[in-house]
PDB file of C-alpha atoms in Angstrom:
ATOM      1  CA  MET A  27       3.467  -2.570   8.930  1.00  0.00           C
ATOM      2  CA  VAL A  28       2.239  -2.724   5.327  1.00  0.00           C
ATOM      3  CA  ASP A  29      -0.942  -4.105   3.806  1.00  0.00           C
ATOM      4  CA  THR A  30      -1.302  -6.305   0.740  1.00  0.00           C
ATOM      5  CA  SER A  31      -2.116  -3.406  -1.592  1.00  0.00           C
ATOM      6  CA  VAL A  32       1.073  -1.602  -0.598  1.00  0.00           C
ATOM      7  CA  ILE A  33       3.228  -4.578  -1.571  1.00  0.00           C
ATOM      8  CA  ILE A  34       1.283  -4.942  -4.826  1.00  0.00           C
ATOM      9  CA  ASN A  35       1.645  -1.225  -5.590  1.00  0.00           C
ATOM     10  CA  LEU A  36       5.380  -1.231  -4.867  1.00  0.00           C
ATOM     11  CA  ASN A  37       5.845  -4.349  -6.998  1.00  0.00           C
ATOM     12  CA  ALA A  38       3.908  -2.676  -9.814  1.00  0.00           C
ATOM     13  CA  THR A  39       6.389   0.202  -9.900  1.00  0.00           C
ATOM     14  CA  GLY A  40       8.987  -2.261 -11.172  1.00  0.00           C
ATOM     15  CA  GLN A  41      11.359  -0.773  -8.606  1.00  0.00           C
ATOM     16  CA  ALA A  42      10.154  -2.112  -5.243  1.00  0.00           C
ATOM     17  CA  GLY A  43      13.598  -3.063  -3.956  1.00  0.00           C
ATOM     18  CA  GLY A  44      15.160   0.237  -4.945  1.00  0.00           C
ATOM     19  CA  ILE A  45      12.285   2.197  -3.444  1.00  0.00           C
ATOM     20  CA  ILE A  46      12.497   0.376  -0.109  1.00  0.00           C
ATOM     21  CA  ARG A  47      16.290   0.784  -0.033  1.00  0.00           C
ATOM     22  CA  SER A  48      15.917   4.506  -0.789  1.00  0.00           C
ATOM     23  CA  LEU A  49      13.558   4.861   2.156  1.00  0.00           C
ATOM     24  CA  ASN A  50      16.093   3.035   4.341  1.00  0.00           C
ATOM     25  CA  VAL A  51      13.496   0.757   5.948  1.00  0.00           C
ATOM     26  CA  GLU A  52      12.635  -2.887   6.296  1.00  0.00           C
ATOM     27  CA  LEU A  53       8.940  -3.383   5.679  1.00  0.00           C
ATOM     28  CA  ARG A  54       6.912  -5.735   7.841  1.00  0.00           C
ATOM     29  CA  ALA A  55       3.648  -7.423   6.916  1.00  0.00           C
ATOM     30  CA  SER A  56       1.514 -10.168   8.374  1.00  0.00           C
ATOM     31  CA  THR A  57       1.647 -13.727   7.115  1.00  0.00           C
ATOM     32  CA  VAL A  58      -2.033 -13.201   6.260  1.00  0.00           C
ATOM     33  CA  VAL A  59      -0.915 -10.543   3.773  1.00  0.00           C
ATOM     34  CA  ARG A  60       1.694 -12.953   2.380  1.00  0.00           C
ATOM     35  CA  ASP A  61      -1.057 -15.498   1.748  1.00  0.00           C
ATOM     36  CA  GLU A  62      -3.143 -12.904  -0.134  1.00  0.00           C
ATOM     37  CA  LEU A  63      -0.424 -12.224  -2.694  1.00  0.00           C
ATOM     38  CA  ILE A  64      -1.067 -13.961  -6.003  1.00  0.00           C
ATOM     39  CA  VAL A  65      -0.185 -13.767  -9.676  1.00  0.00           C
ATOM     40  CA  ASP A  66      -1.761 -10.783 -11.429  1.00  0.00           C
ATOM     41  CA  ARG A  67      -3.338 -12.562 -14.398  1.00  0.00           C
ATOM     42  CA  ILE A  68      -3.747  -9.404 -16.463  1.00  0.00           C
ATOM     43  CA  HIS A  69      -0.181  -8.093 -16.179  1.00  0.00           C
ATOM     44  CA  GLY A  70       1.601 -11.383 -15.443  1.00  0.00           C
ATOM     45  CA  ARG A  71       3.181  -9.952 -12.280  1.00  0.00           C
ATOM     46  CA  ASP A  72       3.712 -12.614  -9.604  1.00  0.00           C
ATOM     47  CA  ASP A  73       3.358 -10.540  -6.442  1.00  0.00           C
ATOM     48  CA  SER A  74       4.022 -13.550  -4.234  1.00  0.00           C
ATOM     49  CA  ALA A  75       7.364 -14.300  -5.907  1.00  0.00           C
ATOM     50  CA  LEU A  76       8.298 -10.607  -5.963  1.00  0.00           C
ATOM     51  CA  ALA A  77       7.523 -10.349  -2.241  1.00  0.00           C
ATOM     52  CA  GLU A  78       9.659 -13.400  -1.531  1.00  0.00           C
ATOM     53  CA  ARG A  79      12.511 -11.699  -3.393  1.00  0.00           C
ATOM     54  CA  LEU A  80      12.078  -8.688  -1.087  1.00  0.00           C
ATOM     55  CA  VAL A  81      12.238 -11.078   1.887  1.00  0.00           C
ATOM     56  CA  SER A  82      15.436 -12.713   0.632  1.00  0.00           C
ATOM     57  CA  ASP A  83      16.938  -9.238   0.059  1.00  0.00           C
ATOM     58  CA  GLY A  84      16.166  -8.308   3.689  1.00  0.00           C
ATOM     59  CA  LEU A  85      13.668  -5.621   2.694  1.00  0.00           C
ATOM     60  CA  LEU A  86      10.452  -7.303   3.859  1.00  0.00           C
ATOM     61  CA  GLN A  87       9.641  -9.506   6.820  1.00  0.00           C
ATOM     62  CA  PHE A  88       6.428 -11.474   7.312  1.00  0.00           C
ATOM     63  CA  VAL A  89       5.183 -11.620  10.903  1.00  0.00           C
ATOM     64  CA  GLU A  90       2.803 -14.097  12.556  1.00  0.00           C
ATOM     65  CA  LEU A  91      -0.098 -12.904  14.681  1.00  0.00           C
ATOM     66  CA  ASN A  92       0.448 -13.560  18.390  1.00  0.00           C
ATOM     67  CA  ASP A  93      -2.308 -14.094  20.986  1.00  0.00           C
ATOM     68  CA  GLU A  94      -2.812 -10.375  21.573  1.00  0.00           C
ATOM     69  CA  SER A  95      -2.902  -9.421  17.888  1.00  0.00           C
ATOM     70  CA  GLU A  96      -5.090 -12.450  17.085  1.00  0.00           C
ATOM     71  CA  THR A  97      -7.718 -11.091  19.510  1.00  0.00           C
ATOM     72  CA  VAL A  98      -7.603  -7.668  17.852  1.00  0.00           C
ATOM     73  CA  PHE A  99      -7.712  -9.335  14.407  1.00  0.00           C
ATOM     74  CA  GLU A 100     -10.872 -11.263  15.343  1.00  0.00           C
ATOM     75  CA  SER A 101     -12.538  -8.044  16.509  1.00  0.00           C
ATOM     76  CA  LEU A 102     -11.782  -6.444  13.137  1.00  0.00           C
ATOM     77  CA  VAL A 103     -13.227  -9.241  10.990  1.00  0.00           C
ATOM     78  CA  SER A 104     -16.340  -9.966  13.087  1.00  0.00           C
ATOM     79  CA  GLY A 105     -19.398  -7.746  13.329  1.00  0.00           C
ATOM     80  CA  ALA A 106     -21.347  -5.344  11.168  1.00  0.00           C
ATOM     81  CA  ALA A 107     -20.085  -4.953   7.588  1.00  0.00           C
ATOM     82  CA  GLU A 108     -19.410  -1.226   7.943  1.00  0.00           C
ATOM     83  CA  ALA A 109     -17.055  -1.881  10.873  1.00  0.00           C
ATOM     84  CA  THR A 110     -15.223  -4.973   9.617  1.00  0.00           C
ATOM     85  CA  LEU A 111     -12.280  -5.422   7.278  1.00  0.00           C
ATOM     86  CA  ASP A 112     -10.893  -8.105   5.023  1.00  0.00           C
ATOM     87  CA  ASP A 113      -8.331 -10.434   6.558  1.00  0.00           C
ATOM     88  CA  GLY A 114      -5.208  -8.708   5.231  1.00  0.00           C
ATOM     89  CA  GLU A 115      -6.264  -5.253   6.367  1.00  0.00           C
ATOM     90  CA  ALA A 116      -7.398  -6.595   9.748  1.00  0.00           C
ATOM     91  CA  ALA A 117      -4.119  -8.458  10.310  1.00  0.00           C
ATOM     92  CA  THR A 118      -2.105  -5.382   9.312  1.00  0.00           C
ATOM     93  CA  LEU A 119      -3.970  -3.148  11.754  1.00  0.00           C
ATOM     94  CA  ALA A 120      -3.937  -5.761  14.527  1.00  0.00           C
ATOM     95  CA  LEU A 121      -0.166  -6.194  14.373  1.00  0.00           C
ATOM     96  CA  ALA A 122       0.404  -2.442  14.152  1.00  0.00           C
ATOM     97  CA  ALA A 123      -1.942  -1.671  17.037  1.00  0.00           C
ATOM     98  CA  CYS A 124      -0.284  -4.246  19.281  1.00  0.00           C
ATOM     99  CA  SER A 125       3.240  -3.061  18.458  1.00  0.00           C
ATOM    100  CA  GLN A 126       2.458   0.658  17.986  1.00  0.00           C
ATOM    101  CA  SER A 127       4.006   0.439  14.512  1.00  0.00           C
ATOM    102  CA  LEU A 128       3.454   2.886  11.702  1.00  0.00           C
ATOM    103  CA  VAL A 129       0.884   1.549   9.199  1.00  0.00           C
ATOM    104  CA  VAL A 130       0.963   1.888   5.413  1.00  0.00           C
ATOM    105  CA  ILE A 131      -2.471   1.072   4.035  1.00  0.00           C
ATOM    106  CA  ASP A 132      -4.425   2.436   1.070  1.00  0.00           C
ATOM    107  CA  GLU A 133      -8.051   1.380   1.530  1.00  0.00           C
ATOM    108  CA  ARG A 134     -10.311   4.193   2.706  1.00  0.00           C
ATOM    109  CA  LYS A 135     -12.482   1.946   4.873  1.00  0.00           C
ATOM    110  CA  ALA A 136      -9.431   0.509   6.639  1.00  0.00           C
ATOM    111  CA  ILE A 137      -8.103   4.027   7.222  1.00  0.00           C
ATOM    112  CA  ARG A 138     -11.463   5.078   8.674  1.00  0.00           C
ATOM    113  CA  VAL A 139     -11.672   2.014  10.945  1.00  0.00           C
ATOM    114  CA  ALA A 140      -8.063   2.513  12.067  1.00  0.00           C
ATOM    115  CA  GLY A 141      -8.776   6.133  12.943  1.00  0.00           C
ATOM    116  CA  GLU A 142     -11.826   5.133  14.975  1.00  0.00           C
ATOM    117  CA  ARG A 143     -10.350   2.085  16.719  1.00  0.00           C
ATOM    118  CA  PHE A 144      -6.668   3.060  17.005  1.00  0.00           C
ATOM    119  CA  PRO A 145      -6.433   6.863  16.959  1.00  0.00           C
ATOM    120  CA  SER A 146      -2.794   6.888  18.076  1.00  0.00           C
ATOM    121  CA  LEU A 147      -1.561   4.866  15.078  1.00  0.00           C
ATOM    122  CA  GLU A 148       0.343   6.802  12.446  1.00  0.00           C
ATOM    123  CA  LEU A 149      -1.215   6.033   9.062  1.00  0.00           C
ATOM    124  CA  LEU A 150       0.470   6.449   5.693  1.00  0.00           C
ATOM    125  CA  ALA A 151      -0.466   5.394   2.167  1.00  0.00           C
ATOM    126  CA  THR A 152       1.662   4.043  -0.681  1.00  0.00           C
ATOM    127  CA  ALA A 153       1.568   7.533  -2.207  1.00  0.00           C
ATOM    128  CA  ASP A 154       3.244   8.904   0.938  1.00  0.00           C
ATOM    129  CA  LEU A 155       6.148   6.515   0.383  1.00  0.00           C
ATOM    130  CA  LEU A 156       6.382   7.438  -3.288  1.00  0.00           C
ATOM    131  CA  GLN A 157       6.226  11.161  -2.464  1.00  0.00           C
ATOM    132  CA  SER A 158       9.216  10.934  -0.091  1.00  0.00           C
ATOM    133  CA  GLU A 159      12.076  13.371  -0.613  1.00  0.00           C
ATOM    134  CA  LEU A 160      14.444  10.419  -0.054  1.00  0.00           C
ATOM    135  CA  LEU A 161      12.941   8.691  -3.065  1.00  0.00           C
ATOM    136  CA  LEU A 162      13.026  11.834  -5.171  1.00  0.00           C
ATOM    137  CA  GLY A 163      16.711  12.213  -4.311  1.00  0.00           C
ATOM    138  CA  THR A 164      17.438   8.660  -5.421  1.00  0.00           C
ATOM    139  CA  LEU A 165      15.179   8.195  -8.454  1.00  0.00           C
ATOM    140  CA  GLY A 166      14.821  11.788  -9.587  1.00  0.00           C
ATOM    141  CA  ARG A 167      11.538  13.283 -10.744  1.00  0.00           C
ATOM    142  CA  ASP A 168      11.394  11.203 -13.930  1.00  0.00           C
ATOM    143  CA  GLY A 169      12.009   7.986 -11.984  1.00  0.00           C
ATOM    144  CA  VAL A 170       9.336   8.800  -9.419  1.00  0.00           C
ATOM    145  CA  THR A 171       6.929   9.736 -12.214  1.00  0.00           C
ATOM    146  CA  ALA A 172       7.553   6.429 -13.997  1.00  0.00           C
ATOM    147  CA  ALA A 173       7.114   4.462 -10.742  1.00  0.00           C
ATOM    148  CA  VAL A 174       3.849   6.213  -9.842  1.00  0.00           C
ATOM    149  CA  PHE A 175       2.483   5.896 -13.385  1.00  0.00           C
ATOM    150  CA  SER A 176       3.264   2.178 -13.410  1.00  0.00           C
ATOM    151  CA  ALA A 177       1.613   1.610 -10.016  1.00  0.00           C
ATOM    152  CA  LEU A 178      -1.473   3.513 -11.153  1.00  0.00           C
ATOM    153  CA  THR A 179      -1.817   1.767 -14.498  1.00  0.00           C
ATOM    154  CA  THR A 180      -0.791  -1.804 -13.661  1.00  0.00           C
ATOM    155  CA  ALA A 181      -1.905  -2.180 -10.038  1.00  0.00           C
ATOM    156  CA  ARG A 182      -4.664   0.433 -10.127  1.00  0.00           C
ATOM    157  CA  MET A 183      -3.146   2.025  -7.018  1.00  0.00           C
ATOM    158  CA  GLY A 184      -5.669   3.939  -4.964  1.00  0.00           C
ATOM    159  CA  VAL A 185      -4.739   7.534  -4.179  1.00  0.00           C
ATOM    160  CA  LEU A 186      -6.175   9.429  -1.246  1.00  0.00           C
ATOM    161  CA  GLU A 187      -7.567  12.896  -1.857  1.00  0.00           C
ATOM    162  CA  ARG A 188      -4.714  14.514   0.067  1.00  0.00           C
ATOM    163  CA  HIS A 189      -2.362  13.339  -2.713  1.00  0.00           C
ATOM    164  CA  HIS A 190      -4.442  14.461  -5.697  1.00  0.00           C
ATOM    165  CA  GLY A 191      -2.601  17.739  -6.249  1.00  0.00           C
ATOM    166  CA  TRP A 192       0.781  16.006  -6.130  1.00  0.00           C
ATOM    167  CA  ILE A 193      -0.388  13.330  -8.579  1.00  0.00           C
ATOM    168  CA  VAL A 194      -1.717  15.931 -11.030  1.00  0.00           C
ATOM    169  CA  ASP A 195       1.532  17.927 -10.874  1.00  0.00           C
ATOM    170  CA  LEU A 196       3.692  14.813 -11.165  1.00  0.00           C
ATOM    171  CA  LEU A 197       1.925  13.105 -14.064  1.00  0.00           C
ATOM    172  CA  GLY A 198       0.792  16.033 -16.179  1.00  0.00           C
ATOM    173  CA  ASP A 199      -0.956  14.865 -19.369  1.00  0.00           C
ATOM    174  CA  ARG A 200      -0.232  11.187 -18.607  1.00  0.00           C
ATOM    175  CA  ILE A 201      -2.891  11.313 -15.896  1.00  0.00           C
ATOM    176  CA  VAL A 202      -5.673  10.583 -18.404  1.00  0.00           C
ATOM    177  CA  LYS A 203      -4.333   7.012 -18.734  1.00  0.00           C
ATOM    178  CA  CYS A 204      -4.641   6.323 -14.990  1.00  0.00           C
ATOM    179  CA  ARG A 205      -8.065   4.737 -14.766  1.00  0.00           C
ATOM    180  CA  SER A 206      -7.825   4.104 -11.017  1.00  0.00           C
ATOM    181  CA  LEU A 207      -8.037   7.860 -10.458  1.00  0.00           C
ATOM    182  CA  PRO A 208     -11.388   9.673 -10.415  1.00  0.00           C
ATOM    183  CA  ALA A 209     -12.534  10.891 -13.836  1.00  0.00           C
ATOM    184  CA  SER A 210     -12.745  14.459 -12.547  1.00  0.00           C
ATOM    185  CA  LEU A 211      -9.062  14.310 -11.531  1.00  0.00           C
ATOM    186  CA  ARG A 212      -8.125  13.027 -14.974  1.00  0.00           C
ATOM    187  CA  GLY A 213      -9.964  15.941 -16.575  1.00  0.00           C
ATOM    188  CA  LEU A 214     -12.652  13.730 -18.047  1.00  0.00           C
ATOM    189  CA  PRO A 215     -16.391  14.526 -18.058  1.00  0.00           C
ATOM    190  CA  VAL A 216     -18.064  13.071 -15.004  1.00  0.00           C
TER     191      VAL A 216
END
Protein backbone atom coordinates (compact mmCIF):
# COMPACT_ATOMS: atom_id res chain seq x y z
CA MET A 1 0.00 0.00 0.00
CA VAL A 2 1.56 3.31 -1.07
CA ASP A 3 0.90 6.87 0.02
CA THR A 4 0.48 9.94 -2.16
CA SER A 5 4.09 11.08 -1.74
CA VAL A 6 5.38 7.73 -2.97
CA ILE A 7 3.43 8.00 -6.21
CA ILE A 8 4.59 11.60 -6.63
CA ASN A 9 8.21 10.63 -5.95
CA LEU A 10 8.10 7.72 -8.40
CA ASN A 11 6.48 9.93 -11.04
CA ALA A 12 9.19 12.54 -10.48
CA THR A 13 11.90 10.02 -11.35
CA GLY A 14 10.57 10.03 -14.91
CA GLN A 15 10.75 6.24 -14.78
CA ALA A 16 7.85 5.18 -12.54
CA GLY A 17 6.62 2.39 -14.81
CA GLY A 18 10.07 0.94 -15.32
CA ILE A 19 10.84 1.12 -11.61
CA ILE A 20 7.63 -0.68 -10.64
CA ARG A 21 8.20 -3.33 -13.33
CA SER A 22 11.77 -3.83 -12.09
CA LEU A 23 10.47 -4.43 -8.59
CA ASN A 24 7.98 -6.95 -10.00
CA VAL A 25 5.03 -5.59 -8.00
CA GLU A 26 1.64 -4.04 -8.49
CA LEU A 27 1.27 -1.05 -6.20
CA ARG A 28 -1.97 -0.42 -4.36
CA ALA A 29 -3.20 2.90 -3.00
CA SER A 30 -6.44 4.22 -1.60
CA THR A 31 -8.90 6.19 -3.68
CA VAL A 32 -8.27 8.98 -1.16
CA VAL A 33 -4.66 9.06 -2.37
CA ARG A 34 -5.89 9.13 -5.99
CA ASP A 35 -7.97 12.21 -5.17
CA GLU A 36 -4.93 13.96 -3.65
CA LEU A 37 -2.89 13.72 -6.85
CA ILE A 38 -2.81 16.98 -8.78
CA VAL A 39 -0.77 18.85 -11.36
CA ASP A 40 2.58 20.06 -10.01
CA ARG A 41 2.40 23.71 -11.07
CA ILE A 42 6.13 24.31 -10.72
CA HIS A 43 7.36 21.37 -12.79
CA GLY A 44 4.27 20.82 -14.95
CA ARG A 45 4.05 17.16 -13.92
CA ASP A 46 0.46 15.88 -13.85
CA ASP A 47 0.67 13.26 -11.12
CA SER A 48 -2.98 12.34 -11.54
CA ALA A 49 -2.58 11.57 -15.25
CA LEU A 50 0.71 9.75 -14.63
CA ALA A 51 -0.96 7.63 -11.95
CA GLU A 52 -3.81 6.79 -14.30
CA ARG A 53 -1.22 5.64 -16.84
CA LEU A 54 0.22 3.32 -14.17
CA VAL A 55 -3.31 2.00 -13.56
CA SER A 56 -3.89 1.34 -17.26
CA ASP A 57 -0.49 -0.42 -17.44
CA GLY A 58 -1.53 -2.71 -14.56
CA LEU A 59 1.12 -1.32 -12.22
CA LEU A 60 -1.13 0.53 -9.76
CA GLN A 61 -4.56 -0.22 -8.36
CA PHE A 62 -6.72 2.20 -6.38
CA VAL A 63 -8.70 0.60 -3.55
CA GLU A 64 -11.83 1.86 -1.76
CA LEU A 65 -12.04 1.88 2.02
CA ASN A 66 -14.40 -0.78 3.37
CA ASP A 67 -16.33 -0.59 6.66
CA GLU A 68 -13.43 -1.92 8.72
CA SER A 69 -10.79 0.33 7.15
CA GLU A 70 -13.17 3.32 7.27
CA THR A 71 -13.37 2.91 11.07
CA VAL A 72 -9.57 2.81 11.34
CA PHE A 73 -9.32 5.80 8.96
CA GLU A 74 -11.67 7.86 11.15
CA SER A 75 -9.57 7.05 14.22
CA LEU A 76 -6.46 8.32 12.42
CA VAL A 77 -7.93 11.67 11.33
CA SER A 78 -9.80 12.50 14.56
CA GLY A 79 -8.20 13.57 17.82
CA ALA A 80 -5.18 15.49 19.02
CA ALA A 81 -2.99 16.99 16.27
CA GLU A 82 0.11 15.05 17.31
CA ALA A 83 -1.75 11.74 16.87
CA THR A 84 -3.68 12.46 13.67
CA LEU A 85 -2.72 12.30 10.01
CA ASP A 86 -3.84 13.84 6.76
CA ASP A 87 -6.44 11.93 4.79
CA GLY A 88 -4.08 10.22 2.34
CA GLU A 89 -1.72 8.96 5.02
CA ALA A 90 -4.63 7.84 7.21
CA ALA A 91 -6.30 5.97 4.34
CA THR A 92 -3.00 4.30 3.40
CA LEU A 93 -2.40 3.09 6.95
CA ALA A 94 -6.03 2.06 7.47
CA LEU A 95 -6.07 -0.13 4.36
CA ALA A 96 -2.67 -1.62 5.19
CA ALA A 97 -3.59 -2.33 8.80
CA CYS A 98 -6.82 -4.07 7.81
CA SER A 99 -5.15 -6.19 5.13
CA GLN A 100 -1.74 -6.62 6.83
CA SER A 101 -0.11 -5.18 3.70
CA LEU A 102 3.36 -3.73 3.50
CA VAL A 103 3.26 0.10 3.61
CA VAL A 104 5.43 2.52 1.64
CA ILE A 105 5.17 5.96 3.20
CA ASP A 106 7.69 8.78 3.58
CA GLU A 107 6.30 11.18 6.19
CA ARG A 108 8.01 10.89 9.57
CA LYS A 109 4.84 11.58 11.56
CA ALA A 110 2.93 8.88 9.68
CA ILE A 111 5.78 6.43 10.27
CA ARG A 112 5.75 7.26 13.99
CA VAL A 113 1.96 6.89 14.25
CA ALA A 114 2.08 3.61 12.30
CA GLY A 115 4.74 2.25 14.64
CA GLU A 116 2.66 3.18 17.68
CA ARG A 117 -0.74 2.07 16.38
CA PHE A 118 0.21 -0.85 14.10
CA PRO A 119 3.55 -2.25 15.29
CA SER A 120 3.26 -5.38 13.14
CA LEU A 121 3.07 -3.45 9.85
CA GLU A 122 6.18 -3.54 7.70
CA LEU A 123 7.08 0.03 6.77
CA LEU A 124 9.22 1.10 3.83
CA ALA A 125 9.98 4.47 2.25
CA THR A 126 10.36 5.49 -1.39
CA ALA A 127 14.13 5.41 -0.87
CA ASP A 128 13.88 1.72 0.06
CA LEU A 129 12.28 1.02 -3.32
CA LEU A 130 14.91 3.06 -5.13
CA GLN A 131 17.72 1.34 -3.21
CA SER A 132 16.55 -2.14 -4.28
CA GLU A 133 19.11 -4.46 -5.84
CA LEU A 134 16.44 -5.38 -8.42
CA LEU A 135 16.32 -1.76 -9.53
CA LEU A 136 20.09 -1.44 -9.58
CA GLY A 137 20.25 -4.55 -11.77
CA THR A 138 17.76 -3.06 -14.22
CA LEU A 139 18.71 0.63 -14.32
CA GLY A 140 22.36 0.42 -13.34
CA ARG A 141 24.00 2.83 -10.93
CA ASP A 142 23.76 5.80 -13.30
CA GLY A 143 20.05 5.16 -13.89
CA VAL A 144 19.31 4.87 -10.18
CA THR A 145 21.34 8.02 -9.52
CA ALA A 146 19.40 9.95 -12.16
CA ALA A 147 16.06 8.68 -10.80
CA VAL A 148 16.91 9.59 -7.19
CA PHE A 149 18.29 13.00 -8.18
CA SER A 150 15.13 13.77 -10.15
CA ALA A 151 12.85 12.72 -7.28
CA LEU A 152 14.86 14.85 -4.85
CA THR A 153 14.97 17.94 -7.03
CA THR A 154 11.53 17.92 -8.67
CA ALA A 155 9.34 16.29 -6.01
CA ARG A 156 11.47 17.26 -3.01
CA MET A 157 11.41 13.61 -1.90
CA GLY A 158 11.89 13.20 1.82
CA VAL A 159 14.68 10.85 2.86
CA LEU A 160 14.78 9.13 6.22
CA GLU A 161 17.99 9.28 8.22
CA ARG A 162 18.64 5.57 7.68
CA HIS A 163 19.15 6.34 3.97
CA HIS A 164 21.45 9.35 4.35
CA GLY A 165 24.69 7.42 3.85
CA TRP A 166 23.36 5.73 0.72
CA ILE A 167 22.17 9.07 -0.69
CA VAL A 168 25.55 10.72 -0.06
CA ASP A 169 27.42 7.83 -1.71
CA LEU A 170 25.01 7.69 -4.64
CA LEU A 171 24.84 11.39 -5.49
CA GLY A 172 28.35 12.57 -4.70
CA ASP A 173 28.79 16.28 -5.52
CA ARG A 174 25.27 16.53 -7.00
CA ILE A 175 23.87 16.36 -3.48
CA VAL A 176 24.28 20.13 -2.99
CA LYS A 177 21.44 20.69 -5.49
CA CYS A 178 18.97 18.57 -3.49
CA ARG A 179 17.26 21.17 -1.35
CA SER A 180 14.87 18.67 0.26
CA LEU A 181 17.84 17.16 2.09
CA PRO A 182 19.17 18.69 5.32
CA ALA A 183 21.83 21.35 4.79
CA SER A 184 24.28 19.40 6.95
CA LEU A 185 23.89 16.37 4.65
CA ARG A 186 24.54 18.55 1.62
CA GLY A 187 27.74 19.85 3.21
CA LEU A 188 26.37 23.34 3.65
CA PRO A 189 26.81 25.50 6.77
CA VAL A 190 23.93 24.99 9.16
